[in-house]
Tab-separated table of C-alpha atoms in Angstrom:
chain	number	residue	atom	x	y	z
A	7	UNK	CA	-120.502	94.145	200.763
A	8	UNK	CA	-120.789	92.192	203.742
A	9	UNK	CA	-120.144	89.234	201.720
A	10	UNK	CA	-116.708	90.888	200.520
A	11	UNK	CA	-116.244	91.543	203.904
A	12	UNK	CA	-116.261	88.097	205.324
A	13	UNK	CA	-114.440	86.949	202.305
A	14	UNK	CA	-111.448	88.782	202.747
A	15	UNK	CA	-111.206	87.927	206.792
A	16	UNK	CA	-111.352	84.027	205.700
A	17	UNK	CA	-108.681	84.922	202.970
A	18	UNK	CA	-105.982	85.916	205.861
A	19	UNK	CA	-107.136	82.988	207.862
A	20	UNK	CA	-106.273	80.669	205.082
A	21	UNK	CA	-102.992	82.884	204.605
A	22	UNK	CA	-101.763	82.610	208.413
A	23	UNK	CA	-103.040	78.556	208.038
A	24	UNK	CA	-100.600	77.920	204.974
A	25	UNK	CA	-98.039	80.028	206.853
A	26	UNK	CA	-98.091	77.349	209.498
A	27	UNK	CA	-98.546	74.382	207.204
A	28	UNK	CA	-95.582	75.526	205.309
A	29	UNK	CA	-93.022	76.305	208.168
A	30	UNK	CA	-94.412	72.375	209.626
A	31	UNK	CA	-93.932	71.002	205.593
A	32	UNK	CA	-90.450	72.980	206.427
A	33	UNK	CA	-89.420	71.626	209.416
A	34	UNK	CA	-90.364	68.114	208.518
A	35	UNK	CA	-88.420	68.459	204.937
A	36	UNK	CA	-85.469	68.818	207.387
A	37	UNK	CA	-85.625	66.245	209.449
A	38	UNK	CA	-86.222	64.101	206.034
A	39	UNK	CA	-83.269	65.650	204.462
A	40	UNK	CA	-80.892	65.069	208.267
A	41	UNK	CA	-82.840	61.367	207.860
A	42	UNK	CA	-81.511	60.782	204.972
A	43	UNK	CA	-77.863	62.003	205.658
A	44	UNK	CA	-77.756	59.421	208.353
A	45	UNK	CA	-78.122	56.605	206.412
A	46	UNK	CA	-76.598	57.697	203.232
A	47	UNK	CA	-73.702	57.931	205.545
A	48	UNK	CA	-74.317	54.744	207.129
A	49	UNK	CA	-72.282	51.509	205.847
A	50	UNK	CA	-72.987	48.118	206.227
A	51	UNK	CA	-70.136	46.044	207.984
A	52	UNK	CA	-70.657	43.259	205.120
A	53	UNK	CA	-69.683	46.471	202.446
A	54	UNK	CA	-66.724	47.682	204.732
A	55	UNK	CA	-64.649	44.567	204.472
A	56	UNK	CA	-61.587	45.149	201.653
A	57	UNK	CA	-62.721	43.167	197.772
A	58	UNK	CA	-60.454	40.935	198.355
A	59	UNK	CA	-62.550	39.499	201.355
A	60	UNK	CA	-65.419	40.006	199.990
A	61	UNK	CA	-64.259	38.097	197.157
A	62	UNK	CA	-62.839	34.567	199.087
A	63	UNK	CA	-66.009	34.888	200.672
A	64	UNK	CA	-67.958	34.290	197.428
A	65	UNK	CA	-65.523	31.233	196.492
A	66	UNK	CA	-65.970	30.134	199.716
A	67	UNK	CA	-69.634	29.943	199.372
A	68	UNK	CA	-69.579	27.527	195.813
A	69	UNK	CA	-68.873	23.864	196.436
A	70	UNK	CA	-64.691	23.605	196.587
A	71	UNK	CA	-63.150	23.108	193.424
A	72	UNK	CA	-63.591	21.149	191.019
A	73	UNK	CA	-68.113	20.574	192.389
A	74	UNK	CA	-69.966	22.611	189.637
A	75	UNK	CA	-72.435	24.882	191.163
A	76	UNK	CA	-75.772	25.698	189.524
A	77	UNK	CA	-75.010	27.936	186.371
A	78	UNK	CA	-78.617	30.102	187.397
A	79	UNK	CA	-80.491	29.803	190.968
A	80	UNK	CA	-79.835	31.067	194.130
A	81	UNK	CA	-76.280	28.643	194.587
A	82	UNK	CA	-75.174	30.017	190.785
A	83	UNK	CA	-72.358	32.395	191.618
A	84	UNK	CA	-75.243	34.711	189.712
A	85	UNK	CA	-77.296	35.312	192.185
A	86	UNK	CA	-73.924	36.986	193.989
A	87	UNK	CA	-73.766	39.537	191.502
A	88	UNK	CA	-78.048	40.735	191.450
A	89	UNK	CA	-77.442	42.032	195.232
A	90	UNK	CA	-75.765	45.020	194.705
A	91	UNK	CA	-73.316	46.829	192.387
A	92	UNK	CA	-70.526	46.428	194.369
A	93	UNK	CA	-70.773	42.794	194.763
A	94	UNK	CA	-71.811	42.303	191.373
A	95	UNK	CA	-68.026	44.420	190.447
A	96	UNK	CA	-66.280	42.154	192.237
A	97	UNK	CA	-68.061	38.949	191.065
A	98	UNK	CA	-66.649	39.646	187.693
A	99	UNK	CA	-63.959	40.586	188.720
A	100	UNK	CA	-63.132	37.038	191.069
A	101	UNK	CA	-62.590	34.421	187.785
A	102	UNK	CA	-62.257	31.897	190.578
A	103	UNK	CA	-66.309	32.334	190.612
A	104	UNK	CA	-66.748	31.034	187.244
A	105	UNK	CA	-64.147	28.161	186.969
A	106	UNK	CA	-66.579	25.454	187.520
A	107	UNK	CA	-68.819	24.800	184.847
A	108	UNK	CA	-72.249	22.363	184.474
A	109	UNK	CA	-73.999	22.539	181.317
A	110	UNK	CA	-77.560	21.517	182.341
A	111	UNK	CA	-80.091	19.457	179.929
A	112	UNK	CA	-83.013	22.288	178.258
A	113	UNK	CA	-85.924	21.423	177.172
A	114	UNK	CA	-84.727	21.326	173.524
A	115	UNK	CA	-86.150	24.922	172.434
A	116	UNK	CA	-83.928	26.218	169.674
A	117	UNK	CA	-84.010	29.752	171.438
A	118	UNK	CA	-83.835	27.813	175.454
A	119	UNK	CA	-80.902	25.881	174.093
A	120	UNK	CA	-79.355	29.188	172.316
A	121	UNK	CA	-79.999	31.158	175.594
A	122	UNK	CA	-77.427	28.135	177.423
A	123	UNK	CA	-74.828	27.920	175.412
A	124	UNK	CA	-74.735	31.883	175.877
A	125	UNK	CA	-74.787	32.105	179.209
A	126	UNK	CA	-72.226	29.344	179.374
A	127	UNK	CA	-70.030	31.428	176.452
A	128	UNK	CA	-70.186	34.283	179.334
A	129	UNK	CA	-68.972	32.008	181.660
A	130	UNK	CA	-65.751	30.917	179.913
A	131	UNK	CA	-64.313	34.730	179.378
A	132	UNK	CA	-65.551	36.011	183.118
A	133	UNK	CA	-63.084	32.527	183.769
A	134	UNK	CA	-60.143	34.531	182.125
A	135	UNK	CA	-57.165	32.432	182.332
A	136	UNK	CA	-58.030	30.216	185.438
A	137	UNK	CA	-57.796	26.152	184.915
A	138	UNK	CA	-61.639	24.684	184.083
A	139	UNK	CA	-63.826	22.214	185.345
A	140	UNK	CA	-66.063	20.917	183.200
A	141	UNK	CA	-69.375	18.577	183.405
A	142	UNK	CA	-71.144	17.701	180.673
A	143	UNK	CA	-73.436	14.590	181.588
A	144	UNK	CA	-76.809	12.782	179.753
A	145	UNK	CA	-75.865	13.314	176.386
A	146	UNK	CA	-75.892	13.336	173.639
A	147	UNK	CA	-78.419	11.727	171.510
A	148	UNK	CA	-80.178	10.414	174.106
A	149	UNK	CA	-81.868	13.290	175.931
A	150	UNK	CA	-83.083	16.531	174.108
A	151	UNK	CA	-81.650	19.925	174.205
A	152	UNK	CA	-78.390	21.067	174.128
A	153	UNK	CA	-77.074	17.519	174.929
A	154	UNK	CA	-78.342	16.917	171.060
A	155	UNK	CA	-75.987	18.815	169.821
A	156	UNK	CA	-72.434	18.213	171.328
A	157	UNK	CA	-71.107	19.721	168.089
A	158	UNK	CA	-71.639	23.576	169.789
A	159	UNK	CA	-70.832	22.474	172.922
A	160	UNK	CA	-67.239	21.583	171.757
A	161	UNK	CA	-67.709	24.723	169.960
A	162	UNK	CA	-67.633	26.793	172.986
A	163	UNK	CA	-65.106	24.566	175.167
A	164	UNK	CA	-62.929	24.200	172.490
A	165	UNK	CA	-61.528	27.145	172.241
A	166	UNK	CA	-59.716	27.200	176.121
A	167	UNK	CA	-58.608	23.270	175.997
A	168	UNK	CA	-55.372	24.128	176.883
A	169	UNK	CA	-56.856	25.628	181.084
A	170	UNK	CA	-59.596	21.933	180.942
A	171	UNK	CA	-58.013	20.993	184.468
A	172	UNK	CA	-60.961	17.965	185.258
A	173	UNK	CA	-62.896	17.285	182.909
A	174	UNK	CA	-66.806	14.937	183.215
A	175	UNK	CA	-68.201	14.025	180.109
A	176	UNK	CA	-70.630	11.315	178.051
A	177	UNK	CA	-69.360	11.270	174.814
A	178	UNK	CA	-69.288	9.718	171.376
A	179	UNK	CA	-66.834	7.640	169.516
A	180	UNK	CA	-67.151	10.368	166.846
A	181	UNK	CA	-65.995	12.906	169.772
A	182	UNK	CA	-63.040	10.995	171.039
A	183	UNK	CA	-60.698	13.021	167.912
A	184	UNK	CA	-61.821	16.227	169.313
A	185	UNK	CA	-59.147	15.005	172.583
A	186	UNK	CA	-56.198	14.987	170.804
A	187	UNK	CA	-53.402	17.259	170.613
A	188	UNK	CA	-52.047	18.795	173.593
A	189	UNK	CA	-54.002	19.500	177.150
A	190	UNK	CA	-51.201	20.565	179.120
A	191	UNK	CA	-53.354	20.984	182.127
A	192	UNK	CA	-55.858	18.286	182.400
A	193	UNK	CA	-55.806	16.402	185.532
A	194	UNK	CA	-58.303	14.306	186.290
A	195	UNK	CA	-60.816	12.501	183.420
A	196	UNK	CA	-64.510	10.988	183.860
A	197	UNK	CA	-65.804	9.374	180.854
A	198	UNK	CA	-69.019	7.932	180.200
A	199	UNK	CA	-69.266	6.541	176.592
A	200	UNK	CA	-72.540	5.848	174.785
A	201	UNK	CA	-70.737	3.748	172.938
A	202	UNK	CA	-73.495	2.267	169.866
A	203	UNK	CA	-71.064	2.935	167.397
A	204	UNK	CA	-68.687	0.469	165.863
A	205	UNK	CA	-65.096	0.577	165.130
A	206	UNK	CA	-62.200	1.341	167.702
A	207	UNK	CA	-62.278	5.228	168.920
A	208	UNK	CA	-60.633	7.980	165.736
A	209	UNK	CA	-57.731	9.092	168.421
A	210	UNK	CA	-54.662	9.162	167.451
A	211	UNK	CA	-52.275	11.775	169.334
A	212	UNK	CA	-53.656	12.244	173.148
A	213	UNK	CA	-50.695	14.204	175.316
A	214	UNK	CA	-51.985	14.378	178.683
A	215	UNK	CA	-48.582	14.725	180.502
A	216	UNK	CA	-50.392	15.772	183.828
A	217	UNK	CA	-53.066	13.013	183.793
A	218	UNK	CA	-53.463	11.477	187.539
A	219	UNK	CA	-56.827	10.649	187.898
A	220	UNK	CA	-58.794	8.549	185.611
A	221	UNK	CA	-62.908	7.386	186.412
A	222	UNK	CA	-64.055	5.432	182.767
A	223	UNK	CA	-67.562	3.495	182.738
A	224	UNK	CA	-69.792	1.710	179.787
A	225	UNK	CA	-66.638	1.357	176.915
A	226	UNK	CA	-67.683	-1.776	175.345
A	227	UNK	CA	-63.672	-2.312	174.158
A	228	UNK	CA	-60.066	-2.099	175.052
A	229	UNK	CA	-59.429	1.471	176.025
A	230	UNK	CA	-55.583	1.541	174.617
A	231	UNK	CA	-55.368	5.484	174.356
A	232	UNK	CA	-54.854	6.533	177.729
A	233	UNK	CA	-51.028	7.370	179.485
A	234	UNK	CA	-52.862	4.313	182.147
A	235	UNK	CA	-48.746	3.969	183.601
A	236	UNK	CA	-48.966	7.498	184.623
A	237	UNK	CA	-52.087	7.535	187.173
A	238	UNK	CA	-52.926	7.452	190.299
A	239	UNK	CA	-56.078	7.585	190.636
A	240	UNK	CA	-58.610	5.182	188.518
A	241	UNK	CA	-62.170	4.525	189.500
A	242	UNK	CA	-63.469	1.638	186.673
A	243	UNK	CA	-67.453	0.860	186.247
A	244	UNK	CA	-69.161	-2.000	183.580
A	245	UNK	CA	-66.168	-3.607	182.986
A	246	UNK	CA	-65.718	-6.621	181.794
A	247	UNK	CA	-62.263	-8.705	181.636
A	248	UNK	CA	-61.353	-8.497	178.805
A	249	UNK	CA	-61.797	-3.939	179.502
A	250	UNK	CA	-60.588	-4.192	182.728
A	251	UNK	CA	-58.096	-6.343	182.903
A	252	UNK	CA	-55.511	-5.211	180.102
A	253	UNK	CA	-56.598	-1.369	182.167
A	254	UNK	CA	-54.632	-2.960	185.745
A	255	UNK	CA	-51.992	-4.388	184.080
A	256	UNK	CA	-50.760	-0.885	182.670
A	257	UNK	CA	-52.072	1.147	185.904
A	258	UNK	CA	-49.364	-0.559	187.947
A	259	UNK	CA	-48.809	2.733	190.301
A	260	UNK	CA	-51.788	3.971	190.988
A	261	UNK	CA	-52.696	5.055	194.903
A	262	UNK	CA	-56.373	4.955	194.424
A	263	UNK	CA	-58.322	2.098	193.050
A	264	UNK	CA	-62.269	1.647	192.119
A	265	UNK	CA	-64.389	-0.707	191.063
A	266	UNK	CA	-67.940	-0.547	190.028
A	267	UNK	CA	-70.011	-3.625	188.580
A	268	UNK	CA	-66.814	-5.060	186.844
A	269	UNK	CA	-67.369	-9.346	187.239
A	270	UNK	CA	-65.019	-11.729	185.589
A	271	UNK	CA	-61.519	-12.255	185.742
A	272	UNK	CA	-58.846	-13.656	182.715
A	273	UNK	CA	-57.741	-17.090	183.793
A	274	UNK	CA	-54.028	-16.492	181.759
A	275	UNK	CA	-53.652	-13.772	184.355
A	276	UNK	CA	-51.674	-15.232	187.622
A	277	UNK	CA	-51.155	-11.887	189.178
A	278	UNK	CA	-51.781	-8.024	189.231
A	279	UNK	CA	-49.599	-6.054	191.347
A	280	UNK	CA	-49.884	-2.457	192.586
A	281	UNK	CA	-47.256	-1.808	194.572
A	282	UNK	CA	-48.500	1.591	196.061
A	283	UNK	CA	-51.848	1.359	196.108
A	284	UNK	CA	-52.991	2.230	199.378
A	285	UNK	CA	-56.498	2.433	198.502
A	286	UNK	CA	-58.581	-0.260	196.624
A	287	UNK	CA	-61.954	0.228	196.752
A	288	UNK	CA	-65.021	-2.513	194.902
A	289	UNK	CA	-68.783	-2.385	194.727
A	290	UNK	CA	-71.293	-4.091	193.235
A	291	UNK	CA	-69.109	-6.140	192.228
A	292	UNK	CA	-70.023	-10.554	192.235
A	293	UNK	CA	-69.013	-13.599	192.855
A	294	UNK	CA	-67.627	-14.029	189.132
A	295	UNK	CA	-65.097	-11.385	190.359
A	296	UNK	CA	-63.600	-13.606	193.357
A	297	UNK	CA	-60.937	-14.706	191.462
A	298	UNK	CA	-59.458	-11.402	190.173
A	299	UNK	CA	-59.800	-10.252	193.810
A	300	UNK	CA	-57.235	-13.083	194.617
A	301	UNK	CA	-54.474	-11.545	191.519
A	302	UNK	CA	-54.316	-8.289	192.914
A	303	UNK	CA	-50.597	-7.499	195.787
A	304	UNK	CA	-51.428	-4.473	197.564
A	305	UNK	CA	-48.404	-4.603	199.769
A	306	UNK	CA	-48.745	-0.977	200.821
A	307	UNK	CA	-52.878	-1.508	201.492
A	308	UNK	CA	-54.303	1.010	203.621
A	309	UNK	CA	-58.083	0.764	203.130
A	310	UNK	CA	-60.484	-1.855	201.225
A	311	UNK	CA	-63.933	-2.046	201.384
A	312	UNK	CA	-65.224	-5.005	199.455
A	313	UNK	CA	-68.973	-6.120	199.023
A	314	UNK	CA	-69.665	-10.118	200.582
A	315	UNK	CA	-70.533	-11.563	197.074
A	316	UNK	CA	-66.360	-11.218	196.419
A	317	UNK	CA	-65.400	-12.977	199.192
A	318	UNK	CA	-66.631	-16.155	198.163
A	319	UNK	CA	-67.713	-19.526	199.400
A	320	UNK	CA	-65.076	-19.132	202.313
A	321	UNK	CA	-64.678	-15.464	202.868
A	322	UNK	CA	-62.076	-16.017	205.804
A	323	UNK	CA	-59.796	-17.732	203.292
A	324	UNK	CA	-60.012	-15.370	200.936
A	325	UNK	CA	-59.618	-12.673	203.324
A	326	UNK	CA	-56.759	-14.097	204.752
A	327	UNK	CA	-55.111	-15.197	201.998
A	328	UNK	CA	-54.991	-11.901	200.590
A	329	UNK	CA	-53.819	-10.006	203.329
A	330	UNK	CA	-50.984	-12.433	203.172
A	331	UNK	CA	-50.481	-13.095	199.804
A	332	UNK	CA	-50.021	-9.419	200.043
A	333	UNK	CA	-47.673	-7.991	203.513
A	334	UNK	CA	-49.816	-5.607	204.454
A	335	UNK	CA	-48.398	-3.327	207.409
A	336	UNK	CA	-49.731	-3.401	210.826
A	337	UNK	CA	-52.089	-0.198	209.748
A	338	UNK	CA	-54.137	-1.068	208.192
A	339	UNK	CA	-58.131	-1.001	207.805
A	340	UNK	CA	-60.748	-3.760	206.500
A	341	UNK	CA	-64.891	-2.951	205.726
A	342	UNK	CA	-66.545	-5.993	205.185
A	343	UNK	CA	-70.386	-4.816	204.944
A	344	UNK	CA	-72.579	-6.917	207.227
A	345	UNK	CA	-69.598	-8.708	209.102
A	346	UNK	CA	-69.195	-9.260	212.727
A	347	UNK	CA	-65.523	-8.397	213.595
A	348	UNK	CA	-64.656	-11.064	215.435
A	349	UNK	CA	-66.519	-13.068	212.186
A	350	UNK	CA	-63.087	-11.912	210.586
A	351	UNK	CA	-60.477	-11.354	213.522
A	352	UNK	CA	-59.142	-15.438	212.937
A	353	UNK	CA	-58.632	-15.277	209.683
A	354	UNK	CA	-56.641	-11.952	209.509
A	355	UNK	CA	-52.612	-11.945	210.858
A	356	UNK	CA	-51.534	-10.965	214.348
A	357	UNK	CA	-49.220	-8.566	212.116
A	358	UNK	CA	-53.076	-6.673	210.786
A	359	UNK	CA	-55.155	-4.652	212.986
A	360	UNK	CA	-59.049	-5.162	211.616
A	361	UNK	CA	-60.281	-1.820	212.046
A	362	UNK	CA	-64.227	-1.675	211.239
A	363	UNK	CA	-64.865	1.891	209.051
A	364	UNK	CA	-68.434	2.934	208.080
A	365	UNK	CA	-69.149	2.068	203.951
A	366	UNK	CA	-68.198	4.694	201.568
A	367	UNK	CA	-70.761	6.377	199.909
A	368	UNK	CA	-71.337	4.183	196.371
A	369	UNK	CA	-71.395	6.661	193.530
A	370	UNK	CA	-70.925	6.358	190.342
């Protein structure tokens, strides 16, 4: 019976220890709940901002409109919606986050293409009534994936054409007819022509009442279907005289003109006056463009940049003739890459001050 007595004593001891541990456990639970309550009551300062302020911060995080952020990744507005529920709600309620859309290349897999198009459709829906900036490059028929299916892209974009404000596209002749009709919001258009087909572009009823900036590249034939006379900014790339001369003749209201890789001249044209032109940037044009440069008359030009080749065999004569012919104002800046200021000072009239400036980044 002695062992029973020992067991009873041990049980009493165990019960006492359990009571002590339960008391400690209760104290720990109470302390835990108190600490958790303090944490739950704390609000991170960024989450105390009004939704309108947070929304504006989100917009400022992205590249300045109309530049397009990536659709996916850490720099995408989608990443902001993955931080917490509040940020997701704010992001989805901010249509400006989704108004600049860049279509990317895919591997060519049909499922990947389908997913990419779903993302674009979601962005279009989230942008609501905002004006749109659309960038579609490296297609069609030259690369893989979604860019081999431009019809799918247009099927998604065409219902929103009234909201198109900035377009940057690579396009074939056979797709230009999709631009027919009124596009009331379009302000800038950048077209690189994958112009491997024969025949005139199939466009007939274009209406761009607000279009003021155009950039075109790789057009094999004259472009007579854009409203050149209303443009303020124009960039021409890789064009020959029979292409760019008619465009310049009809673009007399330009304020900014950039010419890249434009070669040759048209001897039948005596002059090309631009009474409002303030900026003239010429890149990668060779000496065959010198005579075209001599045709330009720019009385209010404020800035000129050009390569050595365009200056010809007598750079001082070319420049001084250009300045004299145009009758430029005093506040005039010219940049001739690789040139010393003193080299040109003698060829510039005294009424023109010479200010060398840093070269502009050459971009196509």
